[in-house]
XYZ file of N, CA and C in Angstrom:
810
model
N 51.600 41.613 124.794
C 51.528 41.927 123.291
C 51.177 43.328 123.326
N 50.115 43.675 123.775
C 49.593 44.969 123.953
C 50.491 45.925 124.512
N 51.128 45.805 125.323
C 52.070 46.712 125.963
C 53.042 47.265 124.875
N 53.545 45.990 123.868
C 54.525 46.332 123.345
C 53.817 46.929 122.050
N 52.913 46.948 121.693
C 52.123 47.698 120.430
C 51.927 49.002 121.054
N 51.725 49.498 122.153
C 51.569 50.844 122.778
C 52.735 51.376 122.756
N 53.827 50.808 122.874
C 55.140 51.487 122.834
C 55.860 51.582 121.584
N 55.292 51.139 120.382
C 55.694 51.573 119.109
C 55.792 53.008 118.570
N 56.427 53.072 117.841
C 56.655 54.316 116.938
C 55.753 54.790 116.320
N 55.418 56.179 115.886
C 54.428 56.830 115.064
C 54.286 55.954 113.816
N 55.303 55.232 113.239
C 55.290 54.318 111.970
C 54.335 53.131 112.267
N 54.303 52.601 113.492
C 53.416 51.500 113.470
C 51.858 51.996 113.613
N 51.718 53.303 114.424
C 50.581 53.725 114.565
C 49.957 53.952 113.293
N 50.517 54.358 112.455
C 50.143 54.569 110.685
C 49.998 53.341 110.202
N 50.695 52.282 110.350
C 50.396 50.987 109.899
C 49.047 50.371 110.352
N 49.022 50.609 111.820
C 47.267 49.925 112.404
C 46.424 50.703 111.570
N 46.512 51.894 111.325
C 45.362 52.850 110.871
C 45.052 52.389 109.712
N 46.291 52.181 108.649
C 45.816 51.477 107.022
C 45.236 50.258 107.316
N 45.716 49.467 108.232
C 45.150 47.990 108.271
C 43.609 48.210 108.694
N 43.214 49.023 109.746
C 42.117 49.115 110.068
C 40.972 49.667 108.854
N 41.707 50.734 108.079
C 40.815 51.088 106.718
C 40.365 49.860 106.024
N 41.563 48.812 105.669
C 41.381 47.915 104.709
C 40.515 47.032 105.157
N 40.599 46.729 106.458
C 39.457 45.562 107.262
C 38.165 46.446 107.174
N 38.120 47.832 107.355
C 36.849 48.345 107.110
C 36.287 48.222 106.193
N 36.906 48.340 104.691
C 36.540 48.063 103.313
C 36.171 46.713 103.094
N 36.487 45.540 103.791
C 36.158 44.188 103.269
C 35.446 43.711 104.444
N 34.769 44.532 105.279
C 34.091 43.758 106.385
C 32.952 44.567 106.965
N 31.803 44.129 107.445
C 30.732 45.044 107.863
C 30.260 44.650 109.248
N 29.912 45.490 110.230
C 29.484 45.026 111.456
C 28.153 45.441 111.386
N 27.352 44.256 111.779
C 25.795 44.062 111.770
C 24.961 45.129 112.566
N 24.319 45.736 112.346
C 23.539 47.015 112.978
C 22.027 46.306 113.216
N 21.351 46.751 114.506
C 20.126 46.221 114.663
C 19.150 46.565 113.514
N 18.488 45.554 113.122
C 17.587 45.757 112.051
C 18.049 45.416 110.558
N 19.290 44.869 110.576
C 19.996 44.542 109.368
C 19.533 42.998 108.820
N 19.692 42.918 107.686
C 19.319 41.699 107.299
C 20.213 41.103 106.018
N 20.478 39.754 105.631
C 21.531 39.524 104.642
C 21.055 40.277 103.303
N 19.915 40.194 103.054
C 19.427 40.710 101.998
C 19.850 42.276 101.734
N 19.773 42.951 102.759
C 20.109 44.348 102.749
C 21.468 45.051 102.749
N 22.181 43.922 103.513
C 23.761 44.056 103.262
C 24.121 43.668 101.815
N 23.464 42.580 101.356
C 24.095 42.152 100.149
C 23.629 43.431 99.261
N 22.670 44.115 98.919
C 22.288 45.236 98.124
C 23.150 46.226 98.462
N 23.542 46.742 99.688
C 24.100 47.757 99.997
C 25.618 47.429 99.639
N 26.261 46.254 99.698
C 27.473 45.979 99.200
C 27.872 45.586 97.998
N 26.545 45.225 97.174
C 26.510 44.656 95.815
C 27.007 43.476 95.529
N 26.733 42.409 96.549
C 27.246 41.193 96.433
C 25.816 40.429 96.577
N 25.947 39.071 96.276
C 24.734 38.098 96.533
C 24.474 37.753 97.961
N 23.298 37.244 98.468
C 23.060 36.891 99.634
C 24.249 35.435 99.654
N 24.044 34.483 98.611
C 24.601 33.334 98.973
C 26.041 33.377 98.880
N 26.870 34.541 98.324
C 28.462 34.901 98.793
C 28.180 35.229 100.054
N 27.775 36.028 100.758
C 27.909 36.521 101.928
C 27.817 35.070 102.722
N 26.988 34.139 102.751
C 26.780 32.937 103.510
C 28.028 32.306 103.282
N 28.664 32.252 102.144
C 29.905 31.491 101.963
C 30.925 31.920 102.294
N 31.144 33.187 102.316
C 32.329 33.824 102.760
C 32.337 33.929 104.240
N 31.083 33.932 105.012
C 31.170 33.849 106.365
C 30.573 32.572 107.128
N 30.554 31.287 106.253
C 30.251 30.066 106.580
C 29.108 29.999 107.396
N 27.840 30.799 106.801
C 26.790 30.873 107.584
C 25.821 29.630 106.892
N 24.993 29.020 107.785
C 24.109 27.953 107.233
C 22.814 28.590 107.249
N 22.328 29.755 107.681
C 21.186 30.261 107.608
C 21.399 31.603 107.259
N 19.904 32.386 107.252
C 19.955 33.886 106.925
C 20.048 34.669 108.246
N 20.211 33.876 109.403
C 20.181 34.580 110.915
C 21.625 35.236 111.056
N 21.455 36.384 111.263
C 22.623 37.296 112.099
C 22.334 37.804 113.056
N 23.248 38.652 113.923
C 23.034 38.975 115.031
C 24.043 40.621 115.359
N 23.225 41.536 115.821
C 23.843 42.806 115.894
C 25.256 42.678 116.434
N 26.294 43.574 116.100
C 27.590 43.688 116.185
C 28.229 42.409 115.623
N 27.920 41.606 115.065
C 28.598 40.581 114.325
C 29.243 41.153 113.188
N 30.680 40.723 113.039
C 31.440 41.244 112.072
C 31.359 40.190 110.849
N 30.856 40.627 109.649
C 30.735 39.501 108.474
C 31.802 40.342 107.287
N 32.395 39.232 106.550
C 33.060 39.498 105.560
C 32.335 40.014 104.249
N 32.557 40.913 103.722
C 31.707 41.434 102.543
C 32.444 41.303 101.274
N 33.434 40.550 101.325
C 34.339 40.361 99.646
C 35.002 38.983 100.051
N 35.266 38.197 98.927
C 35.980 36.828 99.088
C 37.326 37.218 98.407
N 38.019 36.150 98.320
C 39.460 36.378 97.906
C 39.451 36.897 96.474
N 38.602 36.398 95.602
C 38.604 37.029 93.952
C 38.364 38.164 94.402
N 37.332 38.965 95.098
C 37.058 40.335 95.120
C 38.097 40.959 95.529
N 38.703 40.486 96.559
C 40.213 41.244 97.153
C 41.174 41.417 96.184
N 41.397 40.202 95.187
C 42.329 40.205 94.183
C 42.015 41.524 93.099
N 40.722 41.392 92.794
C 40.315 42.249 91.969
C 40.628 43.825 92.384
N 40.309 43.985 93.581
C 40.332 45.136 94.351
C 41.876 45.969 94.168
N 42.741 44.837 94.562
C 44.090 45.219 94.325
C 44.588 45.794 92.987
N 43.932 44.867 92.039
C 44.567 44.963 90.902
C 43.790 46.543 90.108
N 42.761 47.050 91.013
C 42.084 48.343 90.584
C 43.200 49.387 90.762
N 44.487 49.023 91.577
C 45.280 50.223 91.431
C 45.903 50.317 90.011
N 45.878 49.572 89.108
C 46.260 49.822 87.852
C 45.335 50.916 86.858
N 45.737 51.386 86.109
C 44.943 52.121 84.987
C 44.576 51.435 84.130
N 44.968 50.544 83.671
C 44.390 49.437 82.582
C 43.871 47.974 83.089
N 43.186 47.355 82.515
C 42.597 46.050 82.672
C 42.577 45.019 81.423
N 43.013 44.078 81.450
C 43.466 43.042 80.651
C 42.050 41.971 80.383
N 41.270 41.872 79.632
C 40.086 40.896 79.511
C 40.509 39.705 79.647
N 39.821 38.962 80.459
C 39.740 37.533 80.890
C 38.677 36.950 80.398
N 38.662 35.768 80.186
C 37.509 34.828 79.678
C 36.439 34.949 80.570
N 35.045 34.998 80.011
C 34.129 35.218 80.836
C 33.837 36.602 81.399
N 34.501 37.756 81.128
C 34.436 39.017 81.303
C 33.388 39.501 80.651
N 32.671 40.677 80.924
C 31.511 41.498 80.252
C 32.222 42.876 80.512
N 31.736 43.722 79.408
C 32.155 45.339 79.913
C 31.294 45.893 81.315
N 30.141 45.280 81.421
C 29.264 45.608 82.624
C 30.025 45.025 83.884
N 30.450 43.981 83.866
C 31.319 43.197 85.105
C 32.754 44.181 85.267
N 33.633 44.428 84.168
C 34.627 45.247 84.368
C 34.575 46.674 84.602
N 33.382 47.453 84.241
C 32.966 48.654 84.580
C 32.615 48.714 86.327
N 31.918 47.459 86.658
C 31.398 47.644 88.274
C 32.620 47.374 88.960
N 33.522 46.446 88.678
C 34.783 45.981 89.648
C 35.621 47.039 89.485
N 35.857 48.124 88.667
C 36.455 49.346 88.616
C 35.822 50.523 89.286
N 34.378 50.678 89.508
C 33.926 51.601 90.235
C 33.613 52.776 89.311
N 33.225 52.448 87.978
C 33.040 53.331 86.904
C 31.595 52.974 86.295
N 31.210 53.782 85.357
C 29.938 53.443 84.667
C 30.329 52.859 83.506
N 29.202 52.027 82.577
C 29.566 51.336 81.615
C 29.704 52.432 80.628
N 28.981 53.500 80.384
C 29.331 54.495 79.640
C 30.508 55.111 79.780
N 31.019 55.472 80.966
C 32.711 55.814 81.034
C 33.720 54.778 80.219
N 33.447 53.568 80.392
C 34.498 52.570 80.027
C 34.213 52.512 78.528
N 33.307 52.684 78.045
C 32.876 52.520 76.595
C 33.443 54.027 76.091
N 33.263 55.065 76.472
C 33.662 56.156 75.942
C 35.084 56.319 75.940
N 36.039 55.994 77.093
C 37.307 56.043 77.225
C 38.133 55.217 76.277
N 37.346 54.075 75.816
C 37.941 52.906 75.138
C 37.844 53.286 73.447
N 36.561 53.806 73.255
C 36.021 54.186 72.134
C 35.439 52.914 71.486
N 34.712 52.516 72.517
C 33.898 51.130 72.108
C 32.574 51.438 71.826
N 31.792 50.812 70.747
C 30.572 51.221 70.400
C 29.701 49.972 70.345
N 30.205 48.808 70.634
C 29.298 47.500 70.703
C 29.740 46.883 72.037
N 29.310 45.667 72.457
C 29.460 44.889 73.739
C 30.204 43.978 73.489
N 30.831 43.588 72.159
C 31.441 42.344 72.107
C 33.017 42.407 72.560
N 33.641 41.689 73.272
C 35.094 41.831 74.041
C 35.556 40.775 73.772
N 37.042 40.528 73.746
C 37.716 39.406 73.527
C 38.808 39.237 74.668
N 39.087 38.134 75.304
C 40.127 37.884 76.182
C 41.510 38.608 75.556
N 42.484 39.288 76.446
C 43.697 39.795 75.846
C 43.541 41.291 75.528
N 42.290 41.863 75.328
C 42.068 43.060 74.998
C 42.586 43.881 76.275
N 43.176 45.159 76.261
C 43.410 45.986 77.143
C 42.534 47.320 77.260
N 41.979 47.432 78.597
C 41.084 48.813 78.364
C 41.784 49.757 79.668
N 41.449 50.907 79.308
C 41.710 51.866 80.276
C 40.449 51.936 81.363
N 40.845 51.885 82.660
C 39.938 51.808 83.668
C 39.763 52.974 84.561
N 40.566 54.058 84.234
C 40.757 55.233 84.840
C 40.658 56.431 84.200
N 39.917 57.594 84.487
C 39.908 58.625 83.703
C 41.272 59.158 83.336
N 42.335 59.303 84.217
C 43.418 59.775 84.064
C 44.410 59.062 82.968
N 44.256 57.986 82.935
C 44.602 57.025 82.152
C 44.014 56.939 80.553
N 42.733 57.188 80.464
C 41.970 57.577 79.240
C 42.682 59.108 78.810
N 42.538 59.939 79.396
C 43.184 61.268 79.014
C 44.428 61.553 78.729
N 45.337 60.523 79.499
C 46.752 60.607 78.917
C 46.836 60.201 77.463
N 45.879 59.038 77.308
C 46.108 58.308 76.121
C 45.208 59.184 74.877
N 44.690 59.747 75.184
C 43.663 60.825 74.174
C 44.461 61.666 73.231
N 45.395 62.575 73.749
C 46.097 63.470 72.981
C 46.663 62.832 71.940
N 47.449 61.724 71.886
C 48.219 61.184 70.834
C 47.393 61.012 69.540
N 46.327 60.297 69.553
C 45.498 60.413 68.325
C 44.862 61.615 67.733
N 44.618 62.377 68.911
C 44.051 63.582 68.387
C 44.889 64.488 67.840
N 46.504 64.531 68.201
C 47.354 65.491 67.706
C 47.638 64.869 66.298
N 47.523 63.773 65.853
C 47.728 63.176 64.640
C 46.454 63.649 63.311
N 45.191 63.655 63.984
C 44.402 64.010 63.041
C 44.253 65.413 62.104
N 44.990 66.452 63.060
C 44.877 67.713 62.579
C 45.991 67.775 61.470
N 47.130 67.085 62.136
C 48.461 67.186 61.009
C 48.095 66.566 59.671
N 47.367 65.377 59.898
C 47.012 64.959 58.181
C 46.033 65.806 57.558
N 44.947 66.431 58.494
C 44.140 67.027 57.481
C 44.548 68.630 57.278
N 45.612 68.971 57.832
C 45.947 70.408 57.498
C 46.299 70.761 55.933
N 46.816 69.772 55.341
C 47.353 70.137 54.088
C 45.993 70.165 53.310
N 44.927 69.412 53.593
C 43.622 69.265 52.775
C 42.675 70.626 53.293
N 43.133 71.259 54.057
C 42.162 72.529 54.816
C 41.787 73.577 53.841
N 42.419 73.435 52.702
C 42.111 74.234 51.604
C 41.049 74.030 50.844
N 40.756 72.826 50.979
C 39.692 72.220 50.113
C 38.609 72.334 51.150
N 37.326 72.163 50.445
C 35.883 72.536 51.309
C 35.522 71.127 51.906
N 35.722 69.949 51.048
C 35.437 68.758 51.605
C 35.710 68.208 52.631
N 37.083 68.114 53.452
C 37.355 67.645 54.514
C 36.707 68.330 55.911
N 36.135 69.439 55.713
C 35.515 70.011 56.861
C 34.216 69.379 57.165
N 33.256 69.182 56.261
C 31.754 68.290 56.409
C 32.358 67.137 56.727
N 33.318 66.367 56.166
C 33.643 64.891 56.236
C 33.976 64.579 57.638
N 34.594 65.447 58.380
C 34.758 65.338 59.886
C 33.693 65.589 60.910
N 32.644 66.304 60.225
C 31.536 66.269 61.133
C 30.841 65.081 61.697
N 30.590 63.963 60.851
C 29.699 63.092 61.402
C 30.729 62.456 62.565
N 31.808 62.415 62.282
C 32.868 61.602 63.562
C 32.347 62.434 64.824
N 32.255 63.754 64.713
C 32.013 64.541 66.175
C 30.563 64.325 66.561
N 30.069 63.986 65.558
C 28.198 63.886 65.754
C 28.082 62.729 66.705
N 28.710 61.607 66.414
C 28.317 60.157 67.029
C 28.159 60.148 68.441
N 29.238 60.793 69.121
C 28.865 60.506 70.733
C 27.561 61.381 71.061
N 27.421 62.430 70.329
C 26.157 63.257 70.884
C 24.936 62.262 70.606
N 25.175 61.623 69.724
C 23.667 60.925 69.143
C 23.698 59.732 70.194
N 24.810 58.899 70.545
C 24.692 58.030 71.611
C 24.450 58.724 73.048
N 24.660 59.824 73.138
C 24.159 60.485 74.740
C 22.692 60.543 74.743
N 22.257 60.739 73.269
C 20.563 60.969 73.507
C 19.909 59.697 74.004
N 20.531 58.628 73.920
C 19.767 57.480 74.814
C 19.101 57.545 76.045
N 20.031 58.775 76.803
C 19.049 58.863 78.196
C 18.180 59.845 78.212
N 16.903 59.172 78.789
C 15.835 60.040 78.651
C 14.961 59.641 77.566
N 15.336 58.787 76.592
C 14.530 58.340 75.650
C 13.196 57.564 75.838
N 12.158 57.895 75.428
C 10.935 57.085 75.713
C 10.750 56.187 74.410
N 10.065 55.208 74.494
C 9.537 54.198 73.471
C 8.676 53.456 73.940
N 7.653 52.721 72.976
C 6.837 51.657 73.265
C 7.345 50.545 72.753
N 7.474 49.387 73.632
C 8.093 48.090 73.420
C 7.003 46.706 73.703
N 7.353 45.696 72.878
C 6.594 44.588 73.292
C 7.309 43.871 74.450
N 6.452 43.363 75.889
C 7.359 43.310 76.879
C 6.556 41.769 77.303
N 7.425 40.717 77.317
C 7.094 39.440 77.912
C 7.823 39.230 79.152
N 7.784 38.211 80.037
C 8.176 37.638 81.236
C 8.987 36.432 81.379
N 10.054 36.323 82.105
C 10.764 35.109 82.329
C 10.962 34.978 83.783
N 11.323 33.729 84.136
C 12.024 33.459 85.657
C 13.274 32.923 85.409
N 13.750 32.617 86.670
C 14.980 32.061 86.808
C 15.369 30.412 86.611
N 14.051 30.021 86.742
C 14.022 28.459 86.933
C 13.454 27.850 85.602
N 13.570 28.954 84.564
C 13.127 28.008 83.273
C 13.769 26.898 82.620
N 13.684 25.924 82.108
C 14.550 24.920 81.373
C 15.643 25.358 80.801
N 16.868 24.698 81.263
C 18.004 25.395 80.632
C 18.690 26.780 81.252
N 17.855 27.391 82.029
C 18.306 28.613 82.671
C 19.241 28.452 84.053
N 20.345 29.131 83.942
C 21.229 28.969 84.701
C 21.039 29.892 86.135
N 20.076 30.813 85.683
C 19.785 32.114 86.620
C 20.589 33.152 86.541
N 21.680 33.279 86.146
C 22.895 34.185 85.502
C 22.511 34.954 84.733
N 22.454 36.422 84.743
C 22.257 36.974 83.472
C 23.398 37.490 82.938
N 23.184 38.198 81.632
C 24.379 38.492 80.479
C 25.542 39.271 81.479
N 24.853 40.023 82.252
C 25.806 40.938 82.974
C 26.351 40.173 84.346
N 25.967 39.143 84.721
C 26.582 38.314 85.829
C 25.458 38.628 87.202
N 24.432 38.895 87.037
C 23.592 39.199 88.167
C 22.849 37.890 88.525
N 22.969 37.142 89.647
C 22.446 35.974 90.151
C 21.162 36.176 90.643
N 19.983 35.837 89.757
C 18.751 35.937 89.770
C 18.249 35.001 90.641
N 18.761 33.929 91.041
C 18.081 32.998 92.136
C 18.613 33.492 93.279
N 19.908 34.062 93.726
C 19.938 34.626 94.983
C 19.544 35.880 95.060
N 19.078 36.668 94.208
C 18.273 38.031 94.314
C 17.062 38.184 93.461
N 16.119 37.179 94.061
C 14.694 37.136 93.308
C 13.962 38.514 93.347
N 14.420 39.436 94.196
C 13.490 40.810 94.094
C 14.141 41.804 93.382
N 15.403 41.248 92.699
C 16.001 42.258 91.761
C 15.171 42.454 90.479
N 15.176 43.816 89.947
C 14.261 44.016 88.965
C 15.112 44.279 87.651
N 15.264 43.367 86.703
C 15.868 43.158 85.722
C 15.354 42.841 84.373
N 15.666 43.434 83.351
C 15.095 43.081 81.970
C 15.964 42.801 80.860
N 15.591 41.950 80.051
C 16.476 41.411 78.853
C 16.229 42.593 77.763
N 17.205 43.025 77.166
C 17.104 43.899 76.080
C 17.839 43.322 74.759
N 17.830 44.018 73.965
C 18.404 44.394 72.527
C 19.455 45.250 72.652
N 20.943 44.999 73.176
C 21.905 45.736 73.473
C 21.946 46.939 72.260
N 21.677 46.747 70.919
C 21.848 47.514 70.020
C 20.978 48.808 69.935
N 19.558 48.370 71.063
C 18.453 49.404 71.186
C 18.694 49.934 72.848
N 18.879 49.213 73.651
C 19.099 49.657 74.805
C 20.163 49.156 75.433
N 21.272 50.071 75.798
C 22.679 49.606 76.085
C 22.810 48.767 77.485
N 23.291 47.464 77.507
C 23.575 46.814 78.832
C 23.959 47.721 79.883
N 23.393 47.507 81.129
C 23.896 48.254 82.339
C 22.904 49.796 82.443
N 22.133 49.950 81.404
C 20.904 51.295 81.435
C 20.220 50.988 82.572
N 19.965 51.899 83.054
C 18.431 51.993 84.226
C 17.407 52.295 83.324
N 16.189 51.536 83.518
C 15.014 51.917 82.524
C 13.924 51.608 83.330
N 13.058 52.631 83.359
C 11.778 52.621 83.797
C 10.782 51.995 82.903
N 9.949 51.052 83.246
C 9.122 50.195 82.370
C 7.519 50.343 83.079
N 6.651 50.589 82.475
C 5.281 50.768 82.759
C 4.879 49.684 83.551
N 4.105 49.646 84.795
C 3.544 48.475 85.241
C 4.645 47.517 85.895
N 6.018 48.151 85.802
C 7.143 46.809 86.544
C 7.958 47.740 87.169
N 8.347 48.997 87.017
C 9.240 49.986 87.942
C 10.573 50.146 87.196
N 11.567 50.361 88.370
C 12.845 51.008 87.538
C 13.671 49.491 87.453
N 14.259 49.361 86.432
C 15.045 47.918 86.187
C 16.150 48.419 85.919
N 17.238 47.433 85.770
C 18.553 47.341 85.296
C 18.398 46.486 84.026
N 18.936 47.055 82.708
C 19.196 46.307 81.620
C 20.292 45.542 81.806
N 20.183 44.201 82.157
C 21.232 43.424 82.623
C 21.104 41.937 82.104
N 20.246 42.017 81.105
C 20.127 40.595 80.320
C 20.030 40.380 78.878
N 20.116 39.421 78.203
C 19.783 39.446 76.644
C 19.056 38.145 76.592
N 18.541 38.005 75.072
C 17.816 36.847 74.705
C 17.717 36.769 73.297
N 17.861 35.455 72.871
C 17.794 35.199 71.533
C 16.794 35.741 70.740
N 15.591 35.705 71.311
C 14.308 36.222 70.839
C 14.059 37.744 70.957
N 14.747 38.485 71.959
C 14.831 39.788 72.199
C 15.596 40.617 71.074
N 14.818 41.023 70.252
C 15.263 41.642 69.146
C 14.589 43.094 68.815
N 15.240 44.260 68.384
C 14.564 45.396 68.238
C 13.725 46.056 69.430
N 12.420 46.536 69.367
C 11.677 47.171 70.435
C 10.976 45.924 71.238
N 11.649 45.022 71.746
C 10.997 44.119 72.957
C 11.965 43.930 74.004
N 11.269 43.400 75.181
C 12.092 43.270 76.341
C 11.455 42.106 77.072
N 12.205 41.610 77.949
C 11.677 40.444 78.490
C 12.004 40.903 80.284
N 10.935 41.057 81.039
C 10.990 41.333 82.363
C 11.097 40.187 83.081
N 12.232 40.178 84.172
C 12.376 39.093 84.993
C 11.451 39.176 86.189
N 10.654 38.056 86.415
C 9.635 37.844 87.290
C 9.922 36.711 88.324
N 10.033 36.586 89.811
C 10.243 35.407 90.364
C 9.774 34.518 90.295
N 8.368 34.260 90.273
C 7.577 33.073 90.048
C 7.138 32.806 88.861
N 6.915 31.433 88.418
C 6.274 31.083 87.086
C 4.861 31.628 86.887
N 4.247 31.435 87.843
C 2.685 31.940 87.721
C 2.698 33.444 87.392
N 3.300 34.352 88.179
C 3.423 35.466 87.893
C 3.903 36.207 86.714
N 4.807 35.222 86.024
C 5.440 35.430 84.654
C 4.408 35.078 83.637
N 3.503 33.998 83.994
C 2.591 33.518 83.084
C 1.354 34.739 82.952
N 1.083 35.142 84.102
C 0.291 36.398 84.321
C 0.228 37.570 83.655
N 1.809 37.788 83.508
C 2.266 39.089 82.862
C 1.647 38.982 81.394
N 2.123 37.789 80.785
C 1.737 37.664 79.185
C 2.592 38.556 78.193
N 1.945 39.103 77.275
C 2.755 39.724 76.340
C 1.834 40.964 76.210
N 2.566 42.078 76.598
C 1.859 43.574 76.433
C 2.514 44.621 75.842
N 2.247 45.636 75.376
C 2.952 46.788 74.859
C 2.872 47.554 75.987
N 4.005 48.267 76.469
C 4.277 48.882 77.547
C 5.262 50.109 77.008
N 5.106 51.408 77.979
C 6.109 52.469 77.648
C 7.427 52.197 78.358
N 8.492 52.405 78.124
C 9.592 52.480 78.877
C 10.289 53.861 78.727
N 11.411 54.225 79.586
C 12.032 55.273 79.415
C 13.447 54.975 79.972
N 14.278 55.237 79.234
C 15.630 55.285 79.747
C 16.372 56.123 80.508
N 16.828 55.860 81.702
C 17.037 56.953 82.633
C 18.313 57.086 82.793
N 19.356 56.387 82.423
C 20.740 56.462 82.331
C 21.603 55.514 81.435
């Protein structure tokens, strides 16, 4: 069989190269000193998923072992990423859609003129910059045509100013500092699933720094520095988390109780 492969034409060689690239993207060769936790962080997957995809019964791995770093669902999503648009499915969040397509939450919201975090199955979003740019000229071209006849009046000019000012106001969130009331929670409270609003599995990733926020104050997906806690992802929400309040995730109940309630300074990094 190997002799036949060697005698194939350059077309076959290109096919092998393409297959190798695809394999490299979906698998990982264990290096000396690697841990499942470290690999999960690098590949942005959970430890439990790595164990499921590779039929591992423990966290023990060995150098030169090849691990699958994506499941069938992830592979399906990756193939769908070739499309420039995405149709919302039940259970989706803006953060999940942005992560699946390798873009930031801000990019997804800006490209689709989204101001809130509520989405519905069946909605179609642009998930590539080219698609967003191609779609942008149409509405932009219509606006000046409608405003042109009124341009002799003084009123339309200031009326159009607030619309242009809104994106600038949103961008000022980055770097913003504020004082908030901070409480703590765990992934094992009564009725808790351990899965955050943005899909982070806290039980499989107990060292992940996550805070629950009011999305109208701190956008979901933002990186936030929290005094006494460190840099965290705004990845969760809570019924009691309204206004200038946050809930920091702490792995154990004892540590969460020790945190109590305190006023802390935070800074939105991006």
